mmCIF file of C-alpha atoms in Angstrom:
data_model
loop_
_atom_site.group_PDB
_atom_site.id
_atom_site.type_symbol
_atom_site.label_atom_id
_atom_site.label_comp_id
_atom_site.label_asym_id
_atom_site.label_seq_id
_atom_site.Cartn_x
_atom_site.Cartn_y
_atom_site.Cartn_z
ATOM 1 C CA MET A 27 4.784 18.475 9.463
ATOM 2 C CA PRO A 28 4.878 20.026 6.002
ATOM 3 C CA ARG A 29 1.545 20.069 4.211
ATOM 4 C CA TRP A 30 3.028 18.185 1.249
ATOM 5 C CA ALA A 31 4.008 15.305 3.567
ATOM 6 C CA ASP A 32 0.445 15.050 4.868
ATOM 7 C CA TRP A 33 -0.891 14.983 1.301
ATOM 8 C CA ALA A 34 1.715 12.398 0.292
ATOM 9 C CA ALA A 35 0.781 10.187 3.262
ATOM 10 C CA GLN A 36 -2.878 10.393 2.305
ATOM 11 C CA ALA A 37 -1.996 9.642 -1.315
ATOM 12 C CA THR A 38 -0.283 6.405 -0.272
ATOM 13 C CA MET A 39 -3.635 5.085 0.901
ATOM 14 C CA TRP A 40 -5.265 5.956 -2.396
ATOM 15 C CA CYS A 41 -2.487 4.268 -4.386
ATOM 16 C CA ALA A 42 -3.612 0.851 -3.178
ATOM 17 C CA VAL A 43 -7.384 1.313 -3.585
ATOM 18 C CA PRO A 44 -7.841 0.781 -7.366
ATOM 19 C CA ALA A 45 -5.789 -2.433 -7.408
ATOM 20 C CA GLY A 46 -7.684 -3.736 -4.384
ATOM 21 C CA ILE A 47 -11.053 -3.071 -5.971
ATOM 22 C CA TRP A 48 -9.909 -4.668 -9.224
ATOM 23 C CA ARG A 49 -8.592 -7.763 -7.387
ATOM 24 C CA ILE A 50 -11.833 -8.257 -5.460
ATOM 25 C CA LEU A 51 -13.977 -7.871 -8.579
ATOM 26 C CA PHE A 52 -11.676 -10.294 -10.405
ATOM 27 C CA ALA A 53 -11.967 -12.869 -7.611
ATOM 28 C CA LEU A 54 -15.763 -12.460 -7.693
ATOM 29 C CA GLY A 55 -15.672 -13.578 -11.328
ATOM 30 C CA LEU A 56 -15.538 -10.278 -13.199
ATOM 31 C CA PRO A 57 -14.668 -11.162 -16.796
ATOM 32 C CA ALA A 58 -11.322 -9.364 -16.731
ATOM 33 C CA GLY A 59 -9.890 -10.875 -19.878
ATOM 34 C CA PHE A 60 -7.722 -13.598 -18.354
ATOM 35 C CA THR A 61 -7.818 -16.982 -20.036
ATOM 36 C CA GLY A 62 -6.629 -20.485 -19.238
ATOM 37 C CA SER A 63 -5.063 -21.005 -15.824
ATOM 38 C CA GLN A 64 -5.337 -17.277 -15.050
ATOM 39 C CA ASP A 65 -9.139 -17.277 -15.329
ATOM 40 C CA PRO A 66 -10.723 -16.941 -11.856
ATOM 41 C CA ALA A 67 -13.334 -19.549 -12.817
ATOM 42 C CA ASN A 68 -10.473 -22.070 -12.969
ATOM 43 C CA GLY A 69 -9.028 -20.920 -9.647
ATOM 44 C CA PRO A 70 -9.137 -22.627 -6.259
ATOM 45 C CA TRP A 71 -12.028 -22.176 -3.796
ATOM 46 C CA PHE A 72 -9.942 -19.941 -1.518
ATOM 47 C CA MET A 73 -9.262 -17.294 -4.176
ATOM 48 C CA LEU A 74 -11.840 -14.793 -2.863
ATOM 49 C CA PRO A 75 -10.805 -15.002 0.828
ATOM 50 C CA TYR A 76 -7.150 -14.761 -0.227
ATOM 51 C CA VAL A 77 -7.787 -11.687 -2.379
ATOM 52 C CA ILE A 78 -9.838 -9.997 0.339
ATOM 53 C CA ALA A 79 -7.080 -10.666 2.901
ATOM 54 C CA LEU A 80 -4.419 -9.388 0.482
ATOM 55 C CA THR A 81 -6.418 -6.232 -0.187
ATOM 56 C CA ALA A 82 -7.050 -5.652 3.531
ATOM 57 C CA ALA A 83 -3.334 -6.110 4.273
ATOM 58 C CA SER A 84 -2.367 -3.700 1.492
ATOM 59 C CA GLU A 85 -4.771 -1.046 2.749
ATOM 60 C CA THR A 86 -3.597 -1.553 6.335
ATOM 61 C CA PHE A 87 0.035 -1.031 5.368
ATOM 62 C CA ALA A 88 -0.920 2.001 3.288
ATOM 63 C CA PHE A 89 -2.893 3.386 6.256
ATOM 64 C CA LEU A 90 0.150 3.049 8.520
ATOM 65 C CA SER A 91 1.913 5.732 6.501
ATOM 66 C CA LEU A 92 -0.476 8.227 8.125
ATOM 67 C CA GLY A 93 1.292 7.498 11.406
ATOM 68 C CA LEU A 94 4.294 9.321 10.001
ATOM 69 C CA VAL A 95 2.300 12.564 9.866
ATOM 70 C CA ARG A 96 -0.091 12.120 12.803
ATOM 71 C CA PRO A 97 0.458 12.287 16.568
ATOM 72 C CA TRP A 98 -0.140 8.525 16.912
ATOM 73 C CA GLY A 99 3.136 8.074 15.029
ATOM 74 C CA GLU A 100 5.017 9.753 17.864
ATOM 75 C CA VAL A 101 3.210 8.534 20.981
ATOM 76 C CA TRP A 102 1.534 5.154 21.424
ATOM 77 C CA PRO A 103 -2.268 5.579 21.439
ATOM 78 C CA ARG A 104 -4.234 4.915 24.636
ATOM 79 C CA TRP A 105 -5.787 1.728 23.282
ATOM 80 C CA VAL A 106 -2.383 -0.017 22.959
ATOM 81 C CA PRO A 107 -1.865 -2.027 26.161
ATOM 82 C CA VAL A 108 1.408 -1.612 28.080
ATOM 83 C CA LEU A 109 2.837 0.961 25.649
ATOM 84 C CA ARG A 110 0.017 3.543 25.833
ATOM 85 C CA GLY A 111 1.245 7.109 26.188
ATOM 86 C CA ARG A 112 4.904 6.239 25.744
ATOM 87 C CA PRO A 113 6.900 7.937 23.008
ATOM 88 C CA ILE A 114 7.646 5.922 19.903
ATOM 89 C CA ARG A 115 11.339 5.788 19.147
ATOM 90 C CA PRO A 116 11.915 7.383 15.745
ATOM 91 C CA LEU A 117 13.857 4.402 14.386
ATOM 92 C CA ALA A 118 10.936 2.120 15.255
ATOM 93 C CA ALA A 119 8.978 3.931 12.540
ATOM 94 C CA ILE A 120 11.785 5.013 10.207
ATOM 95 C CA VAL A 121 13.397 1.595 9.679
ATOM 96 C CA PRO A 122 10.216 -0.353 8.773
ATOM 97 C CA ALA A 123 8.900 2.525 6.653
ATOM 98 C CA SER A 124 12.210 2.786 4.793
ATOM 99 C CA LEU A 125 12.386 -0.956 4.202
ATOM 100 C CA GLY A 126 8.756 -0.921 3.106
ATOM 101 C CA SER A 127 9.333 1.886 0.621
ATOM 102 C CA VAL A 128 12.312 0.045 -0.901
ATOM 103 C CA ALA A 129 10.291 -3.189 -1.100
ATOM 104 C CA LEU A 130 7.377 -1.376 -2.743
ATOM 105 C CA MET A 131 9.651 0.246 -5.299
ATOM 106 C CA LEU A 132 11.284 -3.097 -6.134
ATOM 107 C CA LEU A 133 7.889 -4.780 -6.387
ATOM 108 C CA TRP A 134 5.901 -2.196 -8.342
ATOM 109 C CA THR A 135 8.372 -0.177 -10.440
ATOM 110 C CA PRO A 136 8.486 -2.910 -13.124
ATOM 111 C CA LEU A 137 4.802 -2.125 -13.764
ATOM 112 C CA SER A 138 6.032 1.037 -15.455
ATOM 113 C CA PHE A 139 7.133 -1.233 -18.273
ATOM 114 C CA GLY A 140 3.860 -3.148 -18.583
ATOM 115 C CA PHE A 141 2.391 -6.514 -17.606
ATOM 116 C CA GLY A 142 3.500 -9.967 -18.668
ATOM 117 C CA GLY A 143 4.877 -9.082 -22.094
ATOM 118 C CA ASP A 144 3.212 -11.242 -24.720
ATOM 119 C CA ASP A 145 1.646 -13.842 -22.416
ATOM 120 C CA PRO A 146 -1.454 -15.045 -24.298
ATOM 121 C CA GLU A 147 -3.341 -15.613 -21.023
ATOM 122 C CA MET A 148 -3.082 -11.925 -20.030
ATOM 123 C CA PRO A 149 -5.893 -9.482 -20.864
ATOM 124 C CA HIS A 150 -5.659 -7.529 -24.092
ATOM 125 C CA GLY A 151 -7.253 -4.360 -25.413
ATOM 126 C CA ALA A 152 -9.586 -2.399 -23.144
ATOM 127 C CA LYS A 153 -9.416 -4.989 -20.360
ATOM 128 C CA ALA A 154 -5.621 -4.708 -20.312
ATOM 129 C CA ALA A 155 -5.912 -0.909 -20.186
ATOM 130 C CA ILE A 156 -8.272 -1.143 -17.185
ATOM 131 C CA LEU A 157 -5.949 -3.588 -15.419
ATOM 132 C CA TYR A 158 -2.979 -1.330 -16.078
ATOM 133 C CA ALA A 159 -4.848 1.804 -14.919
ATOM 134 C CA CYS A 160 -5.826 0.078 -11.660
ATOM 135 C CA TYR A 161 -2.319 -1.172 -10.900
ATOM 136 C CA LEU A 162 -0.235 1.767 -12.146
ATOM 137 C CA PRO A 163 -0.881 3.913 -9.012
ATOM 138 C CA LEU A 164 1.045 1.281 -7.019
ATOM 139 C CA VAL A 165 4.222 2.521 -8.731
ATOM 140 C CA ALA A 166 3.872 5.799 -6.780
ATOM 141 C CA TRP A 167 3.355 4.136 -3.398
ATOM 142 C CA GLY A 168 7.045 3.425 -2.687
ATOM 143 C CA PRO A 169 8.382 6.883 -3.598
ATOM 144 C CA LEU A 170 5.553 8.599 -1.691
ATOM 145 C CA LEU A 171 6.285 6.501 1.383
ATOM 146 C CA ALA A 172 10.005 7.278 1.062
ATOM 147 C CA ALA A 173 9.283 11.012 0.936
ATOM 148 C CA VAL A 174 6.947 10.869 3.940
ATOM 149 C CA THR A 175 9.501 8.783 5.853
ATOM 150 C CA ALA A 176 12.237 11.327 5.112
ATOM 151 C CA ALA A 177 9.996 14.171 6.332
ATOM 152 C CA TYR A 178 9.230 12.189 9.509
ATOM 153 C CA ALA A 179 12.939 11.506 10.107
ATOM 154 C CA VAL A 180 13.858 15.172 9.649
ATOM 155 C CA ARG A 181 11.027 16.343 11.909
ATOM 156 C CA ARG A 182 11.777 13.813 14.650
ATOM 157 C CA HIS A 183 15.506 14.582 14.455
ATOM 158 C CA ARG A 184 14.827 18.320 14.866
ATOM 159 C CA HIS A 185 12.103 18.098 17.492
ATOM 160 C CA GLY A 186 12.873 14.836 19.262
#
């Protein structure tokens, strides 16, 4: 595996961290600059569990990109019942990773152009800059995953 692919896989995990931290702090009531219906104080009781679950899911999916550069992405680990020790078919990793990278690019690339336009309920000033800085790394997640997936596909095609 090329060193750059390992670094890119690790970077995918870090792309999701700032947004996750921001979301959890927001759900805990951090005064993030939202007003009206967007204010967490006006939100439903399940906002915090939802945000924690969303953040955990995001980090889990980001962590899975490491499987494209680690041995557990080629052979099922011992702790997986029934499949343990069996080789993972390359397409079983390439197809979901490719679809995931496309989905991430479709979801997060619009952030390159900013948040919500001139919505008066959105944060402004320094709070908007913090929100943007926390979410902007998500724009890199899709392309990084695509690059790591391509490296995995090439390596598995060459070496089986």
